[in-house]
Amino acid sequence: MKHQQRGISFIGILFIGGILVFGGILVAQVFPTVLEFQAIHKAAANSATAGGTVGEVRALFDKAAQIDDIHSVTGKDLVISKEGDKTVVSFAYNREVHLVGPAFLLLKYQGKTK
């Protein structure tokens, strides 16, 4: 009786390993941008609840941006509006992550406080 070999080949292991390494590198480069987005959203929400005027909201956001080391958005980039009696702060920005050679990954972030 012949036994048929089963399993994955060495080339298959290398291919899957390469995909996993590329995915890990990509996640390692994108993760800091997600953390920055969360910090921006938190700073915008805190500024919207604490500030009364547009100038106050922008100044509070700029102070929070200095503390949290936020560079993608400044107080001037915020769109501040009133919905009923609540101050709503919205923002949008793009981040580019360099992959390899001339290839970049463009991430578009936007948020709005409730």
PDB file of N, CA and C in Angstrom:
ATOM      1  N   MET A   1       0.819  -1.186   0.000  1.00  0.00           N
ATOM      2  CA  MET A   1       0.000   0.000   0.000  1.00  0.00           C
ATOM      3  C   MET A   1       0.872   1.263   0.000  1.00  0.00           C
ATOM      4  N   LYS A   2       0.477   2.207  -0.827  1.00  0.00           N
ATOM      5  CA  LYS A   2       1.161   3.491  -0.849  1.00  0.00           C
ATOM      6  C   LYS A   2       0.478   4.426   0.138  1.00  0.00           C
ATOM      7  N   HIS A   3       1.288   5.163   0.835  1.00  0.00           N
ATOM      8  CA  HIS A   3       0.750   6.201   1.721  1.00  0.00           C
ATOM      9  C   HIS A   3       0.940   7.556   1.057  1.00  0.00           C
ATOM     10  N   GLN A   4      -0.114   8.285   0.968  1.00  0.00           N
ATOM     11  CA  GLN A   4      -0.049   9.594   0.354  1.00  0.00           C
ATOM     12  C   GLN A   4       0.357  10.612   1.425  1.00  0.00           C
ATOM     13  N   GLN A   5       1.330  11.424   1.103  1.00  0.00           N
ATOM     14  CA  GLN A   5       1.771  12.439   2.053  1.00  0.00           C
ATOM     15  C   GLN A   5       0.729  13.542   2.120  1.00  0.00           C
ATOM     16  N   ARG A   6       0.525  14.018   3.326  1.00  0.00           N
ATOM     17  CA  ARG A   6      -0.419  15.107   3.533  1.00  0.00           C
ATOM     18  C   ARG A   6       0.272  16.183   4.353  1.00  0.00           C
ATOM     19  N   GLY A   7      -0.197  17.380   4.213  1.00  0.00           N
ATOM     20  CA  GLY A   7       0.371  18.491   4.970  1.00  0.00           C
ATOM     21  C   GLY A   7       0.744  19.632   4.057  1.00  0.00           C
ATOM     22  N   ILE A   8       1.485  20.549   4.609  1.00  0.00           N
ATOM     23  CA  ILE A   8       1.863  21.748   3.883  1.00  0.00           C
ATOM     24  C   ILE A   8       3.334  21.640   3.494  1.00  0.00           C
ATOM     25  N   SER A   9       3.675  22.140   2.340  1.00  0.00           N
ATOM     26  CA  SER A   9       5.050  22.072   1.862  1.00  0.00           C
ATOM     27  C   SER A   9       5.866  23.221   2.449  1.00  0.00           C
ATOM     28  N   PHE A  10       7.164  23.155   2.274  1.00  0.00           N
ATOM     29  CA  PHE A  10       8.052  24.207   2.768  1.00  0.00           C
ATOM     30  C   PHE A  10       7.765  25.528   2.064  1.00  0.00           C
ATOM     31  N   ILE A  11       7.514  25.473   0.780  1.00  0.00           N
ATOM     32  CA  ILE A  11       7.172  26.685   0.024  1.00  0.00           C
ATOM     33  C   ILE A  11       5.863  27.272   0.546  1.00  0.00           C
ATOM     34  N   GLY A  12       4.916  26.423   0.874  1.00  0.00           N
ATOM     35  CA  GLY A  12       3.651  26.896   1.441  1.00  0.00           C
ATOM     36  C   GLY A  12       3.852  27.578   2.785  1.00  0.00           C
ATOM     37  N   ILE A  13       4.737  27.017   3.601  1.00  0.00           N
ATOM     38  CA  ILE A  13       5.040  27.626   4.898  1.00  0.00           C
ATOM     39  C   ILE A  13       5.676  28.999   4.698  1.00  0.00           C
ATOM     40  N   LEU A  14       6.624  29.095   3.757  1.00  0.00           N
ATOM     41  CA  LEU A  14       7.260  30.383   3.481  1.00  0.00           C
ATOM     42  C   LEU A  14       6.253  31.411   2.973  1.00  0.00           C
ATOM     43  N   PHE A  15       5.339  30.997   2.102  1.00  0.00           N
ATOM     44  CA  PHE A  15       4.326  31.904   1.566  1.00  0.00           C
ATOM     45  C   PHE A  15       3.409  32.402   2.676  1.00  0.00           C
ATOM     46  N   ILE A  16       2.903  31.511   3.480  1.00  0.00           N
ATOM     47  CA  ILE A  16       2.012  31.904   4.581  1.00  0.00           C
ATOM     48  C   ILE A  16       2.762  32.761   5.595  1.00  0.00           C
ATOM     49  N   GLY A  17       4.016  32.399   5.891  1.00  0.00           N
ATOM     50  CA  GLY A  17       4.825  33.206   6.801  1.00  0.00           C
ATOM     51  C   GLY A  17       5.056  34.607   6.277  1.00  0.00           C
ATOM     52  N   GLY A  18       5.304  34.735   4.968  1.00  0.00           N
ATOM     53  CA  GLY A  18       5.484  36.052   4.366  1.00  0.00           C
ATOM     54  C   GLY A  18       4.231  36.904   4.467  1.00  0.00           C
ATOM     55  N   ILE A  19       3.083  36.287   4.242  1.00  0.00           N
ATOM     56  CA  ILE A  19       1.821  37.017   4.363  1.00  0.00           C
ATOM     57  C   ILE A  19       1.600  37.467   5.797  1.00  0.00           C
ATOM     58  N   LEU A  20       1.888  36.605   6.760  1.00  0.00           N
ATOM     59  CA  LEU A  20       1.719  36.963   8.175  1.00  0.00           C
ATOM     60  C   LEU A  20       2.677  38.077   8.592  1.00  0.00           C
ATOM     61  N   VAL A  21       3.915  38.026   8.111  1.00  0.00           N
ATOM     62  CA  VAL A  21       4.886  39.079   8.431  1.00  0.00           C
ATOM     63  C   VAL A  21       4.438  40.408   7.824  1.00  0.00           C
ATOM     64  N   PHE A  22       4.008  40.397   6.564  1.00  0.00           N
ATOM     65  CA  PHE A  22       3.521  41.625   5.932  1.00  0.00           C
ATOM     66  C   PHE A  22       2.315  42.176   6.680  1.00  0.00           C
ATOM     67  N   GLY A  23       1.396  41.310   7.060  1.00  0.00           N
ATOM     68  CA  GLY A  23       0.227  41.750   7.822  1.00  0.00           C
ATOM     69  C   GLY A  23       0.609  42.331   9.176  1.00  0.00           C
ATOM     70  N   GLY A  24       1.584  41.719   9.841  1.00  0.00           N
ATOM     71  CA  GLY A  24       2.036  42.236  11.130  1.00  0.00           C
ATOM     72  C   GLY A  24       2.688  43.597  11.013  1.00  0.00           C
ATOM     73  N   ILE A  25       3.492  43.779   9.973  1.00  0.00           N
ATOM     74  CA  ILE A  25       4.126  45.085   9.754  1.00  0.00           C
ATOM     75  C   ILE A  25       3.073  46.143   9.453  1.00  0.00           C
ATOM     76  N   LEU A  26       2.087  45.789   8.653  1.00  0.00           N
ATOM     77  CA  LEU A  26       1.011  46.727   8.322  1.00  0.00           C
ATOM     78  C   LEU A  26       0.235  47.124   9.569  1.00  0.00           C
ATOM     79  N   VAL A  27      -0.112  46.158  10.398  1.00  0.00           N
ATOM     80  CA  VAL A  27      -0.843  46.453  11.640  1.00  0.00           C
ATOM     81  C   VAL A  27       0.004  47.320  12.563  1.00  0.00           C
ATOM     82  N   ALA A  28       1.301  47.050  12.638  1.00  0.00           N
ATOM     83  CA  ALA A  28       2.191  47.837  13.498  1.00  0.00           C
ATOM     84  C   ALA A  28       2.291  49.285  13.034  1.00  0.00           C
ATOM     85  N   GLN A  29       2.119  49.541  11.736  1.00  0.00           N
ATOM     86  CA  GLN A  29       2.171  50.913  11.236  1.00  0.00           C
ATOM     87  C   GLN A  29       0.824  51.618  11.330  1.00  0.00           C
ATOM     88  N   VAL A  30      -0.263  50.884  11.252  1.00  0.00           N
ATOM     89  CA  VAL A  30      -1.594  51.490  11.285  1.00  0.00           C
ATOM     90  C   VAL A  30      -2.069  51.717  12.722  1.00  0.00           C
ATOM     91  N   PHE A  31      -1.671  50.873  13.645  1.00  0.00           N
ATOM     92  CA  PHE A  31      -2.161  50.949  15.024  1.00  0.00           C
ATOM     93  C   PHE A  31      -1.934  52.315  15.677  1.00  0.00           C
ATOM     94  N   PRO A  32      -0.763  52.956  15.531  1.00  0.00           N
ATOM     95  CA  PRO A  32      -0.598  54.289  16.131  1.00  0.00           C
ATOM     96  C   PRO A  32      -1.568  55.335  15.577  1.00  0.00           C
ATOM     97  N   THR A  33      -1.958  55.214  14.315  1.00  0.00           N
ATOM     98  CA  THR A  33      -2.907  56.176  13.755  1.00  0.00           C
ATOM     99  C   THR A  33      -4.293  55.976  14.355  1.00  0.00           C
ATOM    100  N   VAL A  34      -4.634  54.736  14.659  1.00  0.00           N
ATOM    101  CA  VAL A  34      -5.928  54.473  15.311  1.00  0.00           C
ATOM    102  C   VAL A  34      -5.925  55.042  16.728  1.00  0.00           C
ATOM    103  N   LEU A  35      -4.813  54.885  17.441  1.00  0.00           N
ATOM    104  CA  LEU A  35      -4.707  55.461  18.787  1.00  0.00           C
ATOM    105  C   LEU A  35      -4.803  56.983  18.740  1.00  0.00           C
ATOM    106  N   GLU A  36      -4.189  57.591  17.723  1.00  0.00           N
ATOM    107  CA  GLU A  36      -4.273  59.043  17.586  1.00  0.00           C
ATOM    108  C   GLU A  36      -5.707  59.474  17.286  1.00  0.00           C
ATOM    109  N   PHE A  37      -6.417  58.725  16.452  1.00  0.00           N
ATOM    110  CA  PHE A  37      -7.816  59.040  16.163  1.00  0.00           C
ATOM    111  C   PHE A  37      -8.652  58.998  17.441  1.00  0.00           C
ATOM    112  N   GLN A  38      -8.439  57.997  18.278  1.00  0.00           N
ATOM    113  CA  GLN A  38      -9.174  57.900  19.532  1.00  0.00           C
ATOM    114  C   GLN A  38      -8.846  59.075  20.445  1.00  0.00           C
ATOM    115  N   ALA A  39      -7.583  59.492  20.481  1.00  0.00           N
ATOM    116  CA  ALA A  39      -7.194  60.649  21.294  1.00  0.00           C
ATOM    117  C   ALA A  39      -7.835  61.930  20.767  1.00  0.00           C
ATOM    118  N   ILE A  40      -7.897  62.081  19.451  1.00  0.00           N
ATOM    119  CA  ILE A  40      -8.531  63.263  18.860  1.00  0.00           C
ATOM    120  C   ILE A  40     -10.013  63.288  19.188  1.00  0.00           C
ATOM    121  N   HIS A  41     -10.668  62.144  19.056  1.00  0.00           N
ATOM    122  CA  HIS A  41     -12.108  62.083  19.348  1.00  0.00           C
ATOM    123  C   HIS A  41     -12.371  62.394  20.818  1.00  0.00           C
ATOM    124  N   LYS A  42     -11.551  61.876  21.703  1.00  0.00           N
ATOM    125  CA  LYS A  42     -11.708  62.133  23.137  1.00  0.00           C
ATOM    126  C   LYS A  42     -11.492  63.618  23.445  1.00  0.00           C
ATOM    127  N   ALA A  43     -10.445  64.219  22.865  1.00  0.00           N
ATOM    128  CA  ALA A  43     -10.166  65.634  23.087  1.00  0.00           C
ATOM    129  C   ALA A  43     -11.279  66.507  22.525  1.00  0.00           C
ATOM    130  N   ALA A  44     -11.831  66.137  21.374  1.00  0.00           N
ATOM    131  CA  ALA A  44     -12.933  66.906  20.787  1.00  0.00           C
ATOM    132  C   ALA A  44     -14.182  66.812  21.652  1.00  0.00           C
ATOM    133  N   ALA A  45     -14.466  65.621  22.167  1.00  0.00           N
ATOM    134  CA  ALA A  45     -15.649  65.445  23.027  1.00  0.00           C
ATOM    135  C   ALA A  45     -15.503  66.231  24.324  1.00  0.00           C
ATOM    136  N   ASN A  46     -14.323  66.185  24.925  1.00  0.00           N
ATOM    137  CA  ASN A  46     -14.101  66.934  26.160  1.00  0.00           C
ATOM    138  C   ASN A  46     -14.163  68.435  25.922  1.00  0.00           C
ATOM    139  N   SER A  47     -13.645  68.893  24.797  1.00  0.00           N
ATOM    140  CA  SER A  47     -13.682  70.314  24.468  1.00  0.00           C
ATOM    141  C   SER A  47     -15.105  70.785  24.203  1.00  0.00           C
ATOM    142  N   ALA A  48     -15.899  69.923  23.563  1.00  0.00           N
ATOM    143  CA  ALA A  48     -17.286  70.296  23.257  1.00  0.00           C
ATOM    144  C   ALA A  48     -18.109  70.443  24.520  1.00  0.00           C
ATOM    145  N   THR A  49     -17.883  69.580  25.506  1.00  0.00           N
ATOM    146  CA  THR A  49     -18.675  69.662  26.739  1.00  0.00           C
ATOM    147  C   THR A  49     -18.190  70.776  27.653  1.00  0.00           C
ATOM    148  N   ALA A  50     -16.893  71.078  27.666  1.00  0.00           N
ATOM    149  CA  ALA A  50     -16.356  72.074  28.593  1.00  0.00           C
ATOM    150  C   ALA A  50     -16.407  73.492  28.035  1.00  0.00           C
ATOM    151  N   GLY A  51     -16.283  73.637  26.719  1.00  0.00           N
ATOM    152  CA  GLY A  51     -16.235  74.971  26.118  1.00  0.00           C
ATOM    153  C   GLY A  51     -17.606  75.494  25.778  1.00  0.00           C
ATOM    154  N   GLY A  52     -17.743  76.813  25.835  1.00  0.00           N
ATOM    155  CA  GLY A  52     -19.016  77.430  25.505  1.00  0.00           C
ATOM    156  C   GLY A  52     -19.004  78.064  24.131  1.00  0.00           C
ATOM    157  N   THR A  53     -17.961  78.813  23.843  1.00  0.00           N
ATOM    158  CA  THR A  53     -17.858  79.478  22.555  1.00  0.00           C
ATOM    159  C   THR A  53     -16.922  78.702  21.633  1.00  0.00           C
ATOM    160  N   VAL A  54     -16.909  79.110  20.380  1.00  0.00           N
ATOM    161  CA  VAL A  54     -16.047  78.453  19.397  1.00  0.00           C
ATOM    162  C   VAL A  54     -14.580  78.624  19.782  1.00  0.00           C
ATOM    163  N   GLY A  55     -14.208  79.808  20.207  1.00  0.00           N
ATOM    164  CA  GLY A  55     -12.827  80.068  20.614  1.00  0.00           C
ATOM    165  C   GLY A  55     -12.407  79.229  21.804  1.00  0.00           C
ATOM    166  N   GLU A  56     -13.309  79.079  22.778  1.00  0.00           N
ATOM    167  CA  GLU A  56     -12.997  78.257  23.954  1.00  0.00           C
ATOM    168  C   GLU A  56     -12.815  76.790  23.572  1.00  0.00           C
ATOM    169  N   VAL A  57     -13.681  76.296  22.702  1.00  0.00           N
ATOM    170  CA  VAL A  57     -13.584  74.902  22.273  1.00  0.00           C
ATOM    171  C   VAL A  57     -12.258  74.661  21.559  1.00  0.00           C
ATOM    172  N   ARG A  58     -11.874  75.576  20.687  1.00  0.00           N
ATOM    173  CA  ARG A  58     -10.606  75.418  19.963  1.00  0.00           C
ATOM    174  C   ARG A  58      -9.406  75.514  20.905  1.00  0.00           C
ATOM    175  N   ALA A  59      -9.469  76.427  21.861  1.00  0.00           N
ATOM    176  CA  ALA A  59      -8.365  76.564  22.816  1.00  0.00           C
ATOM    177  C   ALA A  59      -8.258  75.319  23.695  1.00  0.00           C
ATOM    178  N   LEU A  60      -9.376  74.788  24.156  1.00  0.00           N
ATOM    179  CA  LEU A  60      -9.349  73.564  24.969  1.00  0.00           C
ATOM    180  C   LEU A  60      -8.819  72.380  24.162  1.00  0.00           C
ATOM    181  N   PHE A  61      -9.204  72.303  22.895  1.00  0.00           N
ATOM    182  CA  PHE A  61      -8.708  71.219  22.057  1.00  0.00           C
ATOM    183  C   PHE A  61      -7.202  71.337  21.851  1.00  0.00           C
ATOM    184  N   ASP A  62      -6.714  72.556  21.617  1.00  0.00           N
ATOM    185  CA  ASP A  62      -5.281  72.750  21.412  1.00  0.00           C
ATOM    186  C   ASP A  62      -4.486  72.372  22.663  1.00  0.00           C
ATOM    187  N   LYS A  63      -5.022  72.680  23.849  1.00  0.00           N
ATOM    188  CA  LYS A  63      -4.350  72.284  25.090  1.00  0.00           C
ATOM    189  C   LYS A  63      -4.316  70.763  25.225  1.00  0.00           C
ATOM    190  N   ALA A  64      -5.428  70.121  24.921  1.00  0.00           N
ATOM    191  CA  ALA A  64      -5.478  68.656  24.987  1.00  0.00           C
ATOM    192  C   ALA A  64      -4.564  68.038  23.926  1.00  0.00           C
ATOM    193  N   ALA A  65      -4.449  68.678  22.767  1.00  0.00           N
ATOM    194  CA  ALA A  65      -3.582  68.171  21.702  1.00  0.00           C
ATOM    195  C   ALA A  65      -2.112  68.237  22.114  1.00  0.00           C
ATOM    196  N   GLN A  66      -1.735  69.268  22.861  1.00  0.00           N
ATOM    197  CA  GLN A  66      -0.366  69.355  23.355  1.00  0.00           C
ATOM    198  C   GLN A  66      -0.078  68.250  24.363  1.00  0.00           C
ATOM    199  N   ILE A  67      -1.034  67.967  25.225  1.00  0.00           N
ATOM    200  CA  ILE A  67      -0.844  66.940  26.249  1.00  0.00           C
ATOM    201  C   ILE A  67      -0.781  65.558  25.622  1.00  0.00           C
ATOM    202  N   ASP A  68      -1.689  65.270  24.676  1.00  0.00           N
ATOM    203  CA  ASP A  68      -1.772  63.940  24.062  1.00  0.00           C
ATOM    204  C   ASP A  68      -0.880  63.780  22.832  1.00  0.00           C
ATOM    205  N   ASP A  69      -0.097  64.814  22.494  1.00  0.00           N
ATOM    206  CA  ASP A  69       0.824  64.771  21.362  1.00  0.00           C
ATOM    207  C   ASP A  69       0.094  64.492  20.046  1.00  0.00           C
ATOM    208  N   ILE A  70      -0.945  65.285  19.799  1.00  0.00           N
ATOM    209  CA  ILE A  70      -1.744  65.180  18.576  1.00  0.00           C
ATOM    210  C   ILE A  70      -1.209  66.177  17.557  1.00  0.00           C
ATOM    211  N   HIS A  71      -0.847  65.692  16.364  1.00  0.00           N
ATOM    212  CA  HIS A  71      -0.295  66.569  15.335  1.00  0.00           C
ATOM    213  C   HIS A  71      -1.150  66.607  14.069  1.00  0.00           C
ATOM    214  N   SER A  72      -2.095  65.697  13.911  1.00  0.00           N
ATOM    215  CA  SER A  72      -2.869  65.618  12.676  1.00  0.00           C
ATOM    216  C   SER A  72      -3.967  66.662  12.583  1.00  0.00           C
ATOM    217  N   VAL A  73      -4.491  67.087  13.719  1.00  0.00           N
ATOM    218  CA  VAL A  73      -5.604  68.031  13.748  1.00  0.00           C
ATOM    219  C   VAL A  73      -5.279  69.126  14.758  1.00  0.00           C
ATOM    220  N   THR A  74      -5.583  70.363  14.401  1.00  0.00           N
ATOM    221  CA  THR A  74      -5.446  71.480  15.338  1.00  0.00           C
ATOM    222  C   THR A  74      -6.828  72.066  15.597  1.00  0.00           C
ATOM    223  N   GLY A  75      -6.890  73.001  16.489  1.00  0.00           N
ATOM    224  CA  GLY A  75      -8.162  73.651  16.799  1.00  0.00           C
ATOM    225  C   GLY A  75      -8.761  74.359  15.601  1.00  0.00           C
ATOM    226  N   LYS A  76      -7.914  74.843  14.686  1.00  0.00           N
ATOM    227  CA  LYS A  76      -8.399  75.532  13.485  1.00  0.00           C
ATOM    228  C   LYS A  76      -9.084  74.567  12.526  1.00  0.00           C
ATOM    229  N   ASP A  77      -8.751  73.294  12.591  1.00  0.00           N
ATOM    230  CA  ASP A  77      -9.319  72.298  11.676  1.00  0.00           C
ATOM    231  C   ASP A  77     -10.699  71.799  12.110  1.00  0.00           C
ATOM    232  N   LEU A  78     -11.101  72.112  13.315  1.00  0.00           N
ATOM    233  CA  LEU A  78     -12.381  71.627  13.836  1.00  0.00           C
ATOM    234  C   LEU A  78     -13.546  72.396  13.227  1.00  0.00           C
ATOM    235  N   VAL A  79     -14.623  71.681  12.957  1.00  0.00           N
ATOM    236  CA  VAL A  79     -15.872  72.308  12.518  1.00  0.00           C
ATOM    237  C   VAL A  79     -16.814  72.251  13.723  1.00  0.00           C
ATOM    238  N   ILE A  80     -17.141  73.429  14.251  1.00  0.00           N
ATOM    239  CA  ILE A  80     -17.912  73.514  15.487  1.00  0.00           C
ATOM    240  C   ILE A  80     -19.280  74.087  15.155  1.00  0.00           C
ATOM    241  N   SER A  81     -20.323  73.397  15.626  1.00  0.00           N
ATOM    242  CA  SER A  81     -21.686  73.836  15.358  1.00  0.00           C
ATOM    243  C   SER A  81     -22.544  73.570  16.596  1.00  0.00           C
ATOM    244  N   LYS A  82     -23.724  74.123  16.576  1.00  0.00           N
ATOM    245  CA  LYS A  82     -24.688  73.914  17.648  1.00  0.00           C
ATOM    246  C   LYS A  82     -25.855  73.102  17.100  1.00  0.00           C
ATOM    247  N   GLU A  83     -26.233  72.062  17.821  1.00  0.00           N
ATOM    248  CA  GLU A  83     -27.432  71.290  17.509  1.00  0.00           C
ATOM    249  C   GLU A  83     -28.295  71.318  18.757  1.00  0.00           C
ATOM    250  N   GLY A  84     -29.302  72.148  18.702  1.00  0.00           N
ATOM    251  CA  GLY A  84     -30.117  72.351  19.890  1.00  0.00           C
ATOM    252  C   GLY A  84     -29.311  73.136  20.910  1.00  0.00           C
ATOM    253  N   ASP A  85     -29.137  72.578  22.090  1.00  0.00           N
ATOM    254  CA  ASP A  85     -28.341  73.237  23.117  1.00  0.00           C
ATOM    255  C   ASP A  85     -26.959  72.605  23.270  1.00  0.00           C
ATOM    256  N   LYS A  86     -26.606  71.669  22.383  1.00  0.00           N
ATOM    257  CA  LYS A  86     -25.331  70.967  22.471  1.00  0.00           C
ATOM    258  C   LYS A  86     -24.338  71.491  21.434  1.00  0.00           C
ATOM    259  N   THR A  87     -23.089  71.561  21.839  1.00  0.00           N
ATOM    260  CA  THR A  87     -22.019  71.915  20.927  1.00  0.00           C
ATOM    261  C   THR A  87     -21.505  70.640  20.277  1.00  0.00           C
ATOM    262  N   VAL A  88     -21.477  70.633  18.948  1.00  0.00           N
ATOM    263  CA  VAL A  88     -21.030  69.458  18.199  1.00  0.00           C
ATOM    264  C   VAL A  88     -19.723  69.816  17.485  1.00  0.00           C
ATOM    265  N   VAL A  89     -18.719  68.977  17.690  1.00  0.00           N
ATOM    266  CA  VAL A  89     -17.417  69.177  17.068  1.00  0.00           C
ATOM    267  C   VAL A  89     -17.188  68.041  16.087  1.00  0.00           C
ATOM    268  N   SER A  90     -16.861  68.382  14.849  1.00  0.00           N
ATOM    269  CA  SER A  90     -16.543  67.362  13.859  1.00  0.00           C
ATOM    270  C   SER A  90     -15.176  67.668  13.262  1.00  0.00           C
ATOM    271  N   PHE A  91     -14.533  66.612  12.773  1.00  0.00           N
ATOM    272  CA  PHE A  91     -13.199  66.747  12.208  1.00  0.00           C
ATOM    273  C   PHE A  91     -12.999  65.668  11.164  1.00  0.00           C
ATOM    274  N   ALA A  92     -12.066  65.910  10.257  1.00  0.00           N
ATOM    275  CA  ALA A  92     -11.696  64.940   9.225  1.00  0.00           C
ATOM    276  C   ALA A  92     -10.256  65.214   8.825  1.00  0.00           C
ATOM    277  N   TYR A  93      -9.517  64.138   8.616  1.00  0.00           N
ATOM    278  CA  TYR A  93      -8.127  64.275   8.202  1.00  0.00           C
ATOM    279  C   TYR A  93      -7.663  62.987   7.537  1.00  0.00           C
ATOM    280  N   ASN A  94      -6.557  63.078   6.814  1.00  0.00           N
ATOM    281  CA  ASN A  94      -5.967  61.929   6.117  1.00  0.00           C
ATOM    282  C   ASN A  94      -4.599  61.630   6.710  1.00  0.00           C
ATOM    283  N   ARG A  95      -4.262  60.358   6.746  1.00  0.00           N
ATOM    284  CA  ARG A  95      -2.920  59.924   7.163  1.00  0.00           C
ATOM    285  C   ARG A  95      -2.378  58.980   6.103  1.00  0.00           C
ATOM    286  N   GLU A  96      -1.131  59.157   5.753  1.00  0.00           N
ATOM    287  CA  GLU A  96      -0.466  58.272   4.800  1.00  0.00           C
ATOM    288  C   GLU A  96       0.540  57.417   5.548  1.00  0.00           C
ATOM    289  N   VAL A  97       0.518  56.112   5.279  1.00  0.00           N
ATOM    290  CA  VAL A  97       1.462  55.178   5.865  1.00  0.00           C
ATOM    291  C   VAL A  97       2.309  54.631   4.726  1.00  0.00           C
ATOM    292  N   HIS A  98       3.612  54.824   4.819  1.00  0.00           N
ATOM    293  CA  HIS A  98       4.513  54.344   3.775  1.00  0.00           C
ATOM    294  C   HIS A  98       4.646  52.834   3.887  1.00  0.00           C
ATOM    295  N   LEU A  99       4.382  52.125   2.806  1.00  0.00           N
ATOM    296  CA  LEU A  99       4.501  50.674   2.802  1.00  0.00           C
ATOM    297  C   LEU A  99       5.874  50.251   2.299  1.00  0.00           C
ATOM    298  N   VAL A 100       6.106  50.396   1.002  1.00  0.00           N
ATOM    299  CA  VAL A 100       7.384  50.025   0.419  1.00  0.00           C
ATOM    300  C   VAL A 100       7.540  50.760  -0.900  1.00  0.00           C
ATOM    301  N   GLY A 101       8.740  51.269  -1.164  1.00  0.00           N
ATOM    302  CA  GLY A 101       8.987  51.962  -2.426  1.00  0.00           C
ATOM    303  C   GLY A 101       8.031  53.128  -2.611  1.00  0.00           C
ATOM    304  N   PRO A 102       7.352  53.194  -3.746  1.00  0.00           N
ATOM    305  CA  PRO A 102       6.425  54.291  -3.979  1.00  0.00           C
ATOM    306  C   PRO A 102       5.005  53.998  -3.481  1.00  0.00           C
ATOM    307  N   ALA A 103       4.809  52.918  -2.754  1.00  0.00           N
ATOM    308  CA  ALA A 103       3.466  52.520  -2.319  1.00  0.00           C
ATOM    309  C   ALA A 103       3.153  53.103  -0.940  1.00  0.00           C
ATOM    310  N   PHE A 104       1.983  53.726  -0.837  1.00  0.00           N
ATOM    311  CA  PHE A 104       1.494  54.295   0.413  1.00  0.00           C
ATOM    312  C   PHE A 104       0.095  53.772   0.680  1.00  0.00           C
ATOM    313  N   LEU A 105      -0.265  53.725   1.943  1.00  0.00           N
ATOM    314  CA  LEU A 105      -1.622  53.392   2.353  1.00  0.00           C
ATOM    315  C   LEU A 105      -2.260  54.673   2.854  1.00  0.00           C
ATOM    316  N   LEU A 106      -3.364  55.099   2.251  1.00  0.00           N
ATOM    317  CA  LEU A 106      -4.055  56.322   2.634  1.00  0.00           C
ATOM    318  C   LEU A 106      -5.197  55.966   3.570  1.00  0.00           C
ATOM    319  N   LEU A 107      -5.172  56.538   4.765  1.00  0.00           N
ATOM    320  CA  LEU A 107      -6.227  56.326   5.751  1.00  0.00           C
ATOM    321  C   LEU A 107      -6.990  57.629   5.917  1.00  0.00           C
ATOM    322  N   LYS A 108      -8.304  57.582   5.750  1.00  0.00           N
ATOM    323  CA  LYS A 108      -9.147  58.758   5.902  1.00  0.00           C
ATOM    324  C   LYS A 108      -9.938  58.604   7.187  1.00  0.00           C
ATOM    325  N   TYR A 109      -9.722  59.533   8.117  1.00  0.00           N
ATOM    326  CA  TYR A 109     -10.415  59.511   9.392  1.00  0.00           C
ATOM    327  C   TYR A 109     -11.377  60.686   9.468  1.00  0.00           C
ATOM    328  N   GLN A 110     -12.546  60.445  10.028  1.00  0.00           N
ATOM    329  CA  GLN A 110     -13.482  61.519  10.311  1.00  0.00           C
ATOM    330  C   GLN A 110     -14.263  61.152  11.547  1.00  0.00           C
ATOM    331  N   GLY A 111     -14.638  62.165  12.302  1.00  0.00           N
ATOM    332  CA  GLY A 111     -15.375  61.927  13.534  1.00  0.00           C
ATOM    333  C   GLY A 111     -16.258  63.102  13.876  1.00  0.00           C
ATOM    334  N   LYS A 112     -17.197  62.821  14.762  1.00  0.00           N
ATOM    335  CA  LYS A 112     -18.152  63.834  15.186  1.00  0.00           C
ATOM    336  C   LYS A 112     -18.596  63.509  16.604  1.00  0.00           C
ATOM    337  N   THR A 113     -18.613  64.522  17.444  1.00  0.00           N
ATOM    338  CA  THR A 113     -19.056  64.297  18.825  1.00  0.00           C
ATOM    339  C   THR A 113     -20.579  64.235  18.860  1.00  0.00           C
ATOM    340  N   LYS A 114     -21.078  63.619  19.889  1.00  0.00           N
ATOM    341  CA  LYS A 114     -22.536  63.468  20.011  1.00  0.00           C
ATOM    342  C   LYS A 114     -23.115  64.487  20.945  1.00  0.00           C
TER     343      LYS A 114
END
